[in-house]
């Protein structure tokens, strides 16, 4: 049954993976409304529940073995559903073993260091899962669309010569390869929402009192740069989907399928780690047997 589930997961996520050295053009190459062969939301809910249960089991093994860690990177346009994806997909795991970090504008201290410094401090420990809600990829996305932000980073002129973005792609790829080589698996999810679906969700935030708190005028300003962001996302996917840390483009127009697909990619990564509950040696087993006999005797006394 477990092998069958693993195969089904791989079948679901295979079309979502960005092959290395592939030129990605959005939205042409990935349909935001893709839903595999699932016809109904109800079918997706049942599969998601099984995926959440599988994630909980795999997380317990990861925590017990404590040789590997998992980093989940979430990037997306505004209103694509990052928070909801985290909440639903990770609903069954032990919260002690999962840490979510949402990166906002860098602080003065963070700006005094290189652009990857603040992300390193929040990487998972062995046995843990860390989720970056926005991540180091902001440094080739929002900073690229708004190049004036580079001035705040006080980068010397010599470091801004040539193709700075290509250089950052190479640096990020090397950093991620270092992490993977040290036992930390990286799952990179790009939630691919269409411009029309984003418009509808922003309208919901305005029209529904329970969603008003989510609305920000900055979302509208960023929406005006939609084409610039789509180009930046395409270049990011093109240049940083690697054999050791590939990108998965998650169709996000249907929230139920986005959550299912995200859970499937994360579960596949954990299965690939192959973590197992540690076994104890013969001496420990004998000691446990003696303790068990003592406890049984005390119950009957």
Short mmCIF file of N, CA, C and O in Angstrom, two decimals, residues 181-232:
data_model
loop_
_atom_site.label_atom_id
_atom_site.label_comp_id
_atom_site.label_asym_id
_atom_site.label_seq_id
_atom_site.Cartn_x
_atom_site.Cartn_y
_atom_site.Cartn_z
N UNK A 181 24.18 18.63 0.18
CA UNK A 181 25.32 17.77 0.42
C UNK A 181 25.56 17.47 1.88
O UNK A 181 26.26 16.51 2.22
N UNK A 182 24.96 18.28 2.76
CA UNK A 182 25.09 18.07 4.20
C UNK A 182 23.84 17.45 4.82
O UNK A 182 23.69 17.46 6.04
N UNK A 183 22.96 16.92 3.98
CA UNK A 183 21.82 16.16 4.49
C UNK A 183 20.52 16.94 4.62
O UNK A 183 19.59 16.45 5.27
N UNK A 184 20.43 18.10 3.98
CA UNK A 184 19.21 18.89 4.08
C UNK A 184 18.51 18.94 2.73
O UNK A 184 19.00 19.58 1.79
N UNK A 185 17.39 18.25 2.64
CA UNK A 185 16.62 18.21 1.40
C UNK A 185 15.88 19.54 1.23
O UNK A 185 15.39 20.12 2.21
N UNK A 186 15.79 20.02 -0.01
CA UNK A 186 15.12 21.29 -0.30
C UNK A 186 13.95 21.05 -1.25
O UNK A 186 14.13 20.45 -2.31
N UNK A 187 12.77 21.51 -0.84
CA UNK A 187 11.57 21.46 -1.67
C UNK A 187 11.21 22.89 -2.03
O UNK A 187 10.99 23.72 -1.16
N UNK A 188 11.14 23.18 -3.32
CA UNK A 188 10.86 24.54 -3.77
C UNK A 188 9.53 24.56 -4.53
O UNK A 188 9.40 23.88 -5.56
N UNK A 189 8.58 25.32 -4.00
CA UNK A 189 7.23 25.38 -4.54
C UNK A 189 6.91 26.80 -5.00
O UNK A 189 6.97 27.74 -4.20
N UNK A 190 6.57 26.94 -6.27
CA UNK A 190 6.09 28.21 -6.78
C UNK A 190 4.60 28.08 -7.04
O UNK A 190 4.17 27.28 -7.88
N UNK A 191 3.79 28.85 -6.28
CA UNK A 191 2.34 28.82 -6.46
C UNK A 191 1.97 29.72 -7.63
O UNK A 191 2.11 30.95 -7.56
N UNK A 192 1.51 29.10 -8.69
CA UNK A 192 1.29 29.78 -9.96
C UNK A 192 -0.19 30.17 -10.09
O UNK A 192 -1.03 29.36 -10.47
N UNK A 193 -0.50 31.41 -9.76
CA UNK A 193 -1.88 31.90 -9.83
C UNK A 193 -2.02 32.81 -11.05
O UNK A 193 -1.08 33.52 -11.42
N UNK A 194 -3.19 32.76 -11.69
CA UNK A 194 -3.42 33.61 -12.86
C UNK A 194 -3.75 35.04 -12.43
O UNK A 194 -4.17 35.29 -11.29
N UNK A 195 -3.60 35.97 -13.34
CA UNK A 195 -3.89 37.37 -13.04
C UNK A 195 -5.36 37.56 -12.72
O UNK A 195 -5.72 38.34 -11.81
N UNK A 196 -6.24 36.86 -13.43
CA UNK A 196 -7.67 36.99 -13.17
C UNK A 196 -8.05 36.41 -11.82
O UNK A 196 -8.85 37.00 -11.08
N UNK A 197 -7.48 35.27 -11.46
CA UNK A 197 -7.79 34.68 -10.16
C UNK A 197 -7.27 35.58 -9.03
O UNK A 197 -7.94 35.74 -8.00
N UNK A 198 -6.10 36.16 -9.23
CA UNK A 198 -5.61 37.10 -8.22
C UNK A 198 -6.57 38.27 -8.06
O UNK A 198 -6.85 38.72 -6.93
N UNK A 199 -7.08 38.78 -9.17
CA UNK A 199 -8.05 39.89 -9.11
C UNK A 199 -9.27 39.51 -8.28
O UNK A 199 -9.72 40.28 -7.42
N UNK A 200 -9.80 38.32 -8.50
CA UNK A 200 -10.98 37.87 -7.76
C UNK A 200 -10.68 37.75 -6.27
O UNK A 200 -11.51 38.13 -5.42
N UNK A 201 -9.51 37.27 -5.92
CA UNK A 201 -9.16 37.10 -4.51
C UNK A 201 -8.93 38.46 -3.83
O UNK A 201 -9.28 38.63 -2.66
N UNK A 202 -8.36 39.40 -4.56
CA UNK A 202 -8.20 40.73 -3.98
C UNK A 202 -9.56 41.40 -3.77
O UNK A 202 -9.76 42.10 -2.76
N UNK A 203 -10.48 41.19 -4.69
CA UNK A 203 -11.83 41.71 -4.52
C UNK A 203 -12.50 41.10 -3.29
O UNK A 203 -13.21 41.79 -2.55
N UNK A 204 -12.27 39.80 -3.06
CA UNK A 204 -12.80 39.15 -1.87
C UNK A 204 -12.28 39.82 -0.60
O UNK A 204 -13.02 40.00 0.38
N UNK A 205 -11.03 40.16 -0.60
CA UNK A 205 -10.43 40.80 0.58
C UNK A 205 -11.07 42.17 0.85
O UNK A 205 -11.11 42.62 1.99
N UNK A 206 -11.54 42.80 -0.20
CA UNK A 206 -12.20 44.10 -0.03
C UNK A 206 -13.66 43.92 0.39
O UNK A 206 -14.16 44.62 1.26
N UNK A 207 -14.35 42.94 -0.22
CA UNK A 207 -15.79 42.78 -0.02
C UNK A 207 -16.17 42.04 1.24
O UNK A 207 -17.25 42.25 1.78
N UNK A 208 -15.30 41.14 1.72
CA UNK A 208 -15.66 40.33 2.88
C UNK A 208 -15.02 40.88 4.15
O UNK A 208 -13.78 40.98 4.23
N UNK A 209 -15.83 41.24 5.14
CA UNK A 209 -15.27 41.80 6.38
C UNK A 209 -14.24 40.89 7.05
O UNK A 209 -13.28 41.39 7.64
N UNK A 210 -14.45 39.56 6.95
CA UNK A 210 -13.51 38.65 7.60
C UNK A 210 -12.19 38.54 6.87
O UNK A 210 -11.24 37.93 7.36
N UNK A 211 -12.10 39.15 5.67
CA UNK A 211 -10.86 39.13 4.90
C UNK A 211 -10.24 40.53 4.75
O UNK A 211 -9.18 40.67 4.15
N UNK A 212 -10.93 41.56 5.28
CA UNK A 212 -10.41 42.92 5.12
C UNK A 212 -8.99 43.07 5.66
O UNK A 212 -8.18 43.83 5.11
N UNK A 213 -8.69 42.35 6.74
CA UNK A 213 -7.38 42.50 7.37
C UNK A 213 -6.25 42.03 6.47
O UNK A 213 -5.10 42.43 6.65
N UNK A 214 -6.59 41.18 5.47
CA UNK A 214 -5.56 40.68 4.55
C UNK A 214 -5.19 41.69 3.48
O UNK A 214 -4.15 41.56 2.83
N UNK A 215 -6.08 42.67 3.26
CA UNK A 215 -5.87 43.58 2.13
C UNK A 215 -4.79 44.61 2.45
O UNK A 215 -4.73 45.16 3.54
N UNK A 216 -3.97 44.86 1.44
CA UNK A 216 -2.92 45.87 1.56
C UNK A 216 -2.84 46.64 0.24
O UNK A 216 -2.87 46.04 -0.85
N UNK A 217 -2.73 47.96 0.33
CA UNK A 217 -2.60 48.76 -0.88
C UNK A 217 -1.35 48.40 -1.66
O UNK A 217 -1.29 48.58 -2.86
N UNK A 218 -0.35 47.89 -0.95
CA UNK A 218 0.88 47.50 -1.65
C UNK A 218 0.62 46.35 -2.63
O UNK A 218 1.31 46.24 -3.65
N UNK A 219 -0.40 45.51 -2.33
CA UNK A 219 -0.75 44.44 -3.26
C UNK A 219 -1.19 45.01 -4.60
O UNK A 219 -0.87 44.46 -5.66
N UNK A 220 -1.92 46.10 -4.56
CA UNK A 220 -2.38 46.74 -5.80
C UNK A 220 -1.22 47.34 -6.57
O UNK A 220 -1.13 47.24 -7.80
N UNK A 221 -0.30 47.96 -5.83
CA UNK A 221 0.87 48.55 -6.49
C UNK A 221 1.73 47.47 -7.14
O UNK A 221 2.22 47.64 -8.27
N UNK A 222 1.91 46.36 -6.46
CA UNK A 222 2.71 45.27 -7.02
C UNK A 222 2.01 44.62 -8.22
O UNK A 222 2.66 44.18 -9.16
N UNK A 223 0.68 44.59 -8.18
CA UNK A 223 -0.08 44.01 -9.29
C UNK A 223 0.17 44.78 -10.60
O UNK A 223 0.13 44.20 -11.68
N UNK A 224 0.42 46.07 -10.48
CA UNK A 224 0.72 46.88 -11.66
C UNK A 224 2.01 46.43 -12.34
O UNK A 224 2.23 46.74 -13.52
N UNK A 225 2.85 45.71 -11.59
CA UNK A 225 4.11 45.22 -12.16
C UNK A 225 4.00 43.73 -12.51
O UNK A 225 4.99 43.01 -12.52
N UNK A 226 2.79 43.27 -12.79
CA UNK A 226 2.54 41.84 -13.04
C UNK A 226 3.49 41.27 -14.09
O UNK A 226 4.11 40.23 -13.87
N UNK A 227 3.60 41.92 -15.24
CA UNK A 227 4.45 41.40 -16.32
C UNK A 227 5.91 41.34 -15.90
O UNK A 227 6.63 40.38 -16.26
N UNK A 228 6.37 42.34 -15.15
CA UNK A 228 7.75 42.33 -14.68
C UNK A 228 8.00 41.15 -13.74
O UNK A 228 9.04 40.48 -13.83
N UNK A 229 7.03 40.89 -12.86
CA UNK A 229 7.18 39.77 -11.94
C UNK A 229 7.12 38.43 -12.68
O UNK A 229 7.88 37.51 -12.36
N UNK A 230 6.23 38.32 -13.67
CA UNK A 230 6.15 37.07 -14.42
C UNK A 230 7.47 36.77 -15.13
O UNK A 230 7.92 35.62 -15.16
N UNK A 231 8.10 37.79 -15.66
CA UNK A 231 9.41 37.61 -16.30
C UNK A 231 10.46 37.19 -15.27
O UNK A 231 11.29 36.30 -15.52
N UNK A 232 10.42 37.83 -14.09
CA UNK A 232 11.38 37.49 -13.03
C UNK A 232 11.16 36.07 -12.52
O UNK A 232 12.12 35.33 -12.28
#
